[in-house]
Amino acid sequence: MDLTIPTQENVIYMVEQIKEKLRMVNVDAMKSEHFDEKHYEDLCYLYEMVMKRDSFSPSEMNAIVAELGSLRK
């Protein structure tokens, strides 16, 4: 998968991977279809940052979820 290309498929993939990595409890609140290519660069940056880390503090998780919320359609 080439994440350098801003496609809806890549957006869905990155959102799903972020949710899985964070083990989000309320995954319905962050449905992949609520995101589009408009904020692709920001989403890609967030995805790369999340994938590099092994664990997150509660405040970091809140910040990541807040950022995801700001990237929704």
PDB file of N, CA and C in Angstrom, residues 8-59:
ATOM      1  N   GLN A   8      -9.090   7.641  -0.674  1.00  0.00           N
ATOM      2  CA  GLN A   8     -10.009   7.298   0.409  1.00  0.00           C
ATOM      3  C   GLN A   8      -9.645   5.949   1.017  1.00  0.00           C
ATOM      4  N   GLU A   9      -9.161   5.039   0.201  1.00  0.00           N
ATOM      5  CA  GLU A   9      -8.733   3.731   0.698  1.00  0.00           C
ATOM      6  C   GLU A   9      -7.595   3.885   1.711  1.00  0.00           C
ATOM      7  N   ASN A  10      -6.643   4.756   1.408  1.00  0.00           N
ATOM      8  CA  ASN A  10      -5.527   4.992   2.325  1.00  0.00           C
ATOM      9  C   ASN A  10      -6.001   5.676   3.608  1.00  0.00           C
ATOM     10  N   VAL A  11      -6.949   6.592   3.485  1.00  0.00           N
ATOM     11  CA  VAL A  11      -7.513   7.260   4.654  1.00  0.00           C
ATOM     12  C   VAL A  11      -8.148   6.225   5.574  1.00  0.00           C
ATOM     13  N   ILE A  12      -8.959   5.354   5.010  1.00  0.00           N
ATOM     14  CA  ILE A  12      -9.621   4.310   5.791  1.00  0.00           C
ATOM     15  C   ILE A  12      -8.596   3.417   6.475  1.00  0.00           C
ATOM     16  N   TYR A  13      -7.572   3.029   5.732  1.00  0.00           N
ATOM     17  CA  TYR A  13      -6.527   2.168   6.291  1.00  0.00           C
ATOM     18  C   TYR A  13      -5.846   2.842   7.482  1.00  0.00           C
ATOM     19  N   MET A  14      -5.447   4.101   7.327  1.00  0.00           N
ATOM     20  CA  MET A  14      -4.728   4.783   8.399  1.00  0.00           C
ATOM     21  C   MET A  14      -5.603   4.967   9.633  1.00  0.00           C
ATOM     22  N   VAL A  15      -6.862   5.345   9.438  1.00  0.00           N
ATOM     23  CA  VAL A  15      -7.760   5.526  10.581  1.00  0.00           C
ATOM     24  C   VAL A  15      -7.949   4.205  11.316  1.00  0.00           C
ATOM     25  N   GLU A  16      -8.152   3.132  10.585  1.00  0.00           N
ATOM     26  CA  GLU A  16      -8.342   1.824  11.211  1.00  0.00           C
ATOM     27  C   GLU A  16      -7.090   1.389  11.970  1.00  0.00           C
ATOM     28  N   GLN A  17      -5.925   1.642  11.417  1.00  0.00           N
ATOM     29  CA  GLN A  17      -4.678   1.274  12.089  1.00  0.00           C
ATOM     30  C   GLN A  17      -4.471   2.093  13.354  1.00  0.00           C
ATOM     31  N   ILE A  18      -4.801   3.376  13.304  1.00  0.00           N
ATOM     32  CA  ILE A  18      -4.676   4.228  14.491  1.00  0.00           C
ATOM     33  C   ILE A  18      -5.617   3.726  15.579  1.00  0.00           C
ATOM     34  N   LYS A  19      -6.858   3.435  15.216  1.00  0.00           N
ATOM     35  CA  LYS A  19      -7.825   2.936  16.206  1.00  0.00           C
ATOM     36  C   LYS A  19      -7.347   1.629  16.829  1.00  0.00           C
ATOM     37  N   GLU A  20      -6.807   0.748  16.007  1.00  0.00           N
ATOM     38  CA  GLU A  20      -6.318  -0.531  16.520  1.00  0.00           C
ATOM     39  C   GLU A  20      -5.124  -0.338  17.451  1.00  0.00           C
ATOM     40  N   LYS A  21      -4.200   0.502  17.052  1.00  0.00           N
ATOM     41  CA  LYS A  21      -2.994   0.741  17.852  1.00  0.00           C
ATOM     42  C   LYS A  21      -3.343   1.368  19.201  1.00  0.00           C
ATOM     43  N   LEU A  22      -4.317   2.280  19.199  1.00  0.00           N
ATOM     44  CA  LEU A  22      -4.707   2.946  20.439  1.00  0.00           C
ATOM     45  C   LEU A  22      -5.675   2.109  21.263  1.00  0.00           C
ATOM     46  N   ARG A  23      -6.157   1.015  20.682  1.00  0.00           N
ATOM     47  CA  ARG A  23      -7.139   0.148  21.337  1.00  0.00           C
ATOM     48  C   ARG A  23      -8.322   0.967  21.832  1.00  0.00           C
ATOM     49  N   MET A  24      -8.835   1.777  20.928  1.00  0.00           N
ATOM     50  CA  MET A  24      -9.945   2.666  21.274  1.00  0.00           C
ATOM     51  C   MET A  24     -11.179   1.860  21.655  1.00  0.00           C
ATOM     52  N   VAL A  25     -11.781   2.241  22.744  1.00  0.00           N
ATOM     53  CA  VAL A  25     -12.958   1.541  23.243  1.00  0.00           C
ATOM     54  C   VAL A  25     -14.185   1.883  22.404  1.00  0.00           C
ATOM     55  N   ASN A  26     -14.413   3.154  22.156  1.00  0.00           N
ATOM     56  CA  ASN A  26     -15.584   3.589  21.411  1.00  0.00           C
ATOM     57  C   ASN A  26     -15.211   3.814  19.944  1.00  0.00           C
ATOM     58  N   VAL A  27     -14.970   2.724  19.231  1.00  0.00           N
ATOM     59  CA  VAL A  27     -14.519   2.823  17.846  1.00  0.00           C
ATOM     60  C   VAL A  27     -15.592   3.371  16.922  1.00  0.00           C
ATOM     61  N   ASP A  28     -16.858   3.266  17.302  1.00  0.00           N
ATOM     62  CA  ASP A  28     -17.927   3.796  16.465  1.00  0.00           C
ATOM     63  C   ASP A  28     -17.880   5.315  16.379  1.00  0.00           C
ATOM     64  N   ALA A  29     -17.271   5.956  17.355  1.00  0.00           N
ATOM     65  CA  ALA A  29     -17.156   7.408  17.338  1.00  0.00           C
ATOM     66  C   ALA A  29     -16.174   7.878  16.269  1.00  0.00           C
ATOM     67  N   MET A  30     -15.288   7.011  15.849  1.00  0.00           N
ATOM     68  CA  MET A  30     -14.280   7.355  14.848  1.00  0.00           C
ATOM     69  C   MET A  30     -14.389   6.425  13.647  1.00  0.00           C
ATOM     70  N   LYS A  31     -15.484   6.493  12.953  1.00  0.00           N
ATOM     71  CA  LYS A  31     -15.665   5.656  11.777  1.00  0.00           C
ATOM     72  C   LYS A  31     -14.804   6.182  10.636  1.00  0.00           C
ATOM     73  N   SER A  32     -14.199   5.278   9.911  1.00  0.00           N
ATOM     74  CA  SER A  32     -13.299   5.634   8.816  1.00  0.00           C
ATOM     75  C   SER A  32     -13.978   6.491   7.760  1.00  0.00           C
ATOM     76  N   GLU A  33     -15.267   6.248   7.542  1.00  0.00           N
ATOM     77  CA  GLU A  33     -15.963   7.003   6.497  1.00  0.00           C
ATOM     78  C   GLU A  33     -16.204   8.462   6.882  1.00  0.00           C
ATOM     79  N   HIS A  34     -15.893   8.840   8.119  1.00  0.00           N
ATOM     80  CA  HIS A  34     -16.025  10.225   8.546  1.00  0.00           C
ATOM     81  C   HIS A  34     -14.809  11.066   8.165  1.00  0.00           C
ATOM     82  N   PHE A  35     -13.863  10.455   7.492  1.00  0.00           N
ATOM     83  CA  PHE A  35     -12.637  11.142   7.094  1.00  0.00           C
ATOM     84  C   PHE A  35     -12.519  11.137   5.571  1.00  0.00           C
ATOM     85  N   ASP A  36     -11.877  12.157   5.028  1.00  0.00           N
ATOM     86  CA  ASP A  36     -11.649  12.179   3.587  1.00  0.00           C
ATOM     87  C   ASP A  36     -10.237  12.674   3.292  1.00  0.00           C
ATOM     88  N   GLU A  37      -9.951  12.866   2.028  1.00  0.00           N
ATOM     89  CA  GLU A  37      -8.596  13.245   1.609  1.00  0.00           C
ATOM     90  C   GLU A  37      -8.254  14.703   1.902  1.00  0.00           C
ATOM     91  N   LYS A  38      -9.237  15.497   2.319  1.00  0.00           N
ATOM     92  CA  LYS A  38      -9.017  16.923   2.551  1.00  0.00           C
ATOM     93  C   LYS A  38      -7.876  17.181   3.548  1.00  0.00           C
ATOM     94  N   HIS A  39      -7.804  16.358   4.580  1.00  0.00           N
ATOM     95  CA  HIS A  39      -6.767  16.512   5.618  1.00  0.00           C
ATOM     96  C   HIS A  39      -5.765  15.365   5.547  1.00  0.00           C
ATOM     97  N   TYR A  40      -5.478  14.907   4.362  1.00  0.00           N
ATOM     98  CA  TYR A  40      -4.647  13.715   4.194  1.00  0.00           C
ATOM     99  C   TYR A  40      -3.264  13.872   4.824  1.00  0.00           C
ATOM    100  N   GLU A  41      -2.619  14.994   4.596  1.00  0.00           N
ATOM    101  CA  GLU A  41      -1.263  15.186   5.131  1.00  0.00           C
ATOM    102  C   GLU A  41      -1.262  15.143   6.655  1.00  0.00           C
ATOM    103  N   ASP A  42      -2.248  15.782   7.273  1.00  0.00           N
ATOM    104  CA  ASP A  42      -2.336  15.778   8.739  1.00  0.00           C
ATOM    105  C   ASP A  42      -2.598  14.373   9.260  1.00  0.00           C
ATOM    106  N   LEU A  43      -3.494  13.660   8.602  1.00  0.00           N
ATOM    107  CA  LEU A  43      -3.808  12.294   9.008  1.00  0.00           C
ATOM    108  C   LEU A  43      -2.589  11.391   8.842  1.00  0.00           C
ATOM    109  N   CYS A  44      -1.875  11.570   7.756  1.00  0.00           N
ATOM    110  CA  CYS A  44      -0.673  10.770   7.494  1.00  0.00           C
ATOM    111  C   CYS A  44       0.386  11.040   8.575  1.00  0.00           C
ATOM    112  N   TYR A  45       0.564  12.302   8.941  1.00  0.00           N
ATOM    113  CA  TYR A  45       1.523  12.657   9.990  1.00  0.00           C
ATOM    114  C   TYR A  45       1.119  11.995  11.317  1.00  0.00           C
ATOM    115  N   LEU A  46      -0.172  12.083  11.654  1.00  0.00           N
ATOM    116  CA  LEU A  46      -0.662  11.483  12.888  1.00  0.00           C
ATOM    117  C   LEU A  46      -0.478   9.969  12.862  1.00  0.00           C
ATOM    118  N   TYR A  47      -0.781   9.354  11.731  1.00  0.00           N
ATOM    119  CA  TYR A  47      -0.612   7.909  11.563  1.00  0.00           C
ATOM    120  C   TYR A  47       0.846   7.509  11.799  1.00  0.00           C
ATOM    121  N   GLU A  48       1.779   8.210  11.171  1.00  0.00           N
ATOM    122  CA  GLU A  48       3.202   7.881  11.320  1.00  0.00           C
ATOM    123  C   GLU A  48       3.660   8.043  12.760  1.00  0.00           C
ATOM    124  N   MET A  49       3.196   9.088  13.421  1.00  0.00           N
ATOM    125  CA  MET A  49       3.574   9.324  14.809  1.00  0.00           C
ATOM    126  C   MET A  49       3.039   8.208  15.715  1.00  0.00           C
ATOM    127  N   VAL A  50       1.796   7.826  15.515  1.00  0.00           N
ATOM    128  CA  VAL A  50       1.184   6.782  16.344  1.00  0.00           C
ATOM    129  C   VAL A  50       1.874   5.443  16.113  1.00  0.00           C
ATOM    130  N   MET A  51       2.181   5.118  14.877  1.00  0.00           N
ATOM    131  CA  MET A  51       2.779   3.821  14.560  1.00  0.00           C
ATOM    132  C   MET A  51       4.206   3.687  15.112  1.00  0.00           C
ATOM    133  N   LYS A  52       4.891   4.795  15.329  1.00  0.00           N
ATOM    134  CA  LYS A  52       6.268   4.753  15.836  1.00  0.00           C
ATOM    135  C   LYS A  52       6.329   4.458  17.329  1.00  0.00           C
ATOM    136  N   ARG A  53       5.267   4.757  18.036  1.00  0.00           N
ATOM    137  CA  ARG A  53       5.267   4.624  19.492  1.00  0.00           C
ATOM    138  C   ARG A  53       4.714   3.280  19.938  1.00  0.00           C
ATOM    139  N   ASP A  54       5.211   2.803  21.074  1.00  0.00           N
ATOM    140  CA  ASP A  54       4.722   1.554  21.644  1.00  0.00           C
ATOM    141  C   ASP A  54       3.612   1.776  22.659  1.00  0.00           C
ATOM    142  N   SER A  55       3.658   2.910  23.342  1.00  0.00           N
ATOM    143  CA  SER A  55       2.633   3.182  24.348  1.00  0.00           C
ATOM    144  C   SER A  55       2.375   4.683  24.419  1.00  0.00           C
ATOM    145  N   PHE A  56       1.237   5.024  25.034  1.00  0.00           N
ATOM    146  CA  PHE A  56       0.827   6.414  25.132  1.00  0.00           C
ATOM    147  C   PHE A  56       0.283   6.681  26.521  1.00  0.00           C
ATOM    148  N   SER A  57       0.560   7.861  27.032  1.00  0.00           N
ATOM    149  CA  SER A  57      -0.022   8.261  28.307  1.00  0.00           C
ATOM    150  C   SER A  57      -1.488   8.624  28.062  1.00  0.00           C
ATOM    151  N   PRO A  58      -2.282   8.671  29.113  1.00  0.00           N
ATOM    152  CA  PRO A  58      -3.690   9.066  28.928  1.00  0.00           C
ATOM    153  C   PRO A  58      -3.844  10.447  28.282  1.00  0.00           C
ATOM    154  N   SER A  59      -3.004  11.385  28.647  1.00  0.00           N
ATOM    155  CA  SER A  59      -3.102  12.725  28.054  1.00  0.00           C
ATOM    156  C   SER A  59      -2.702  12.707  26.581  1.00  0.00           C
TER     157      SER A  59
END
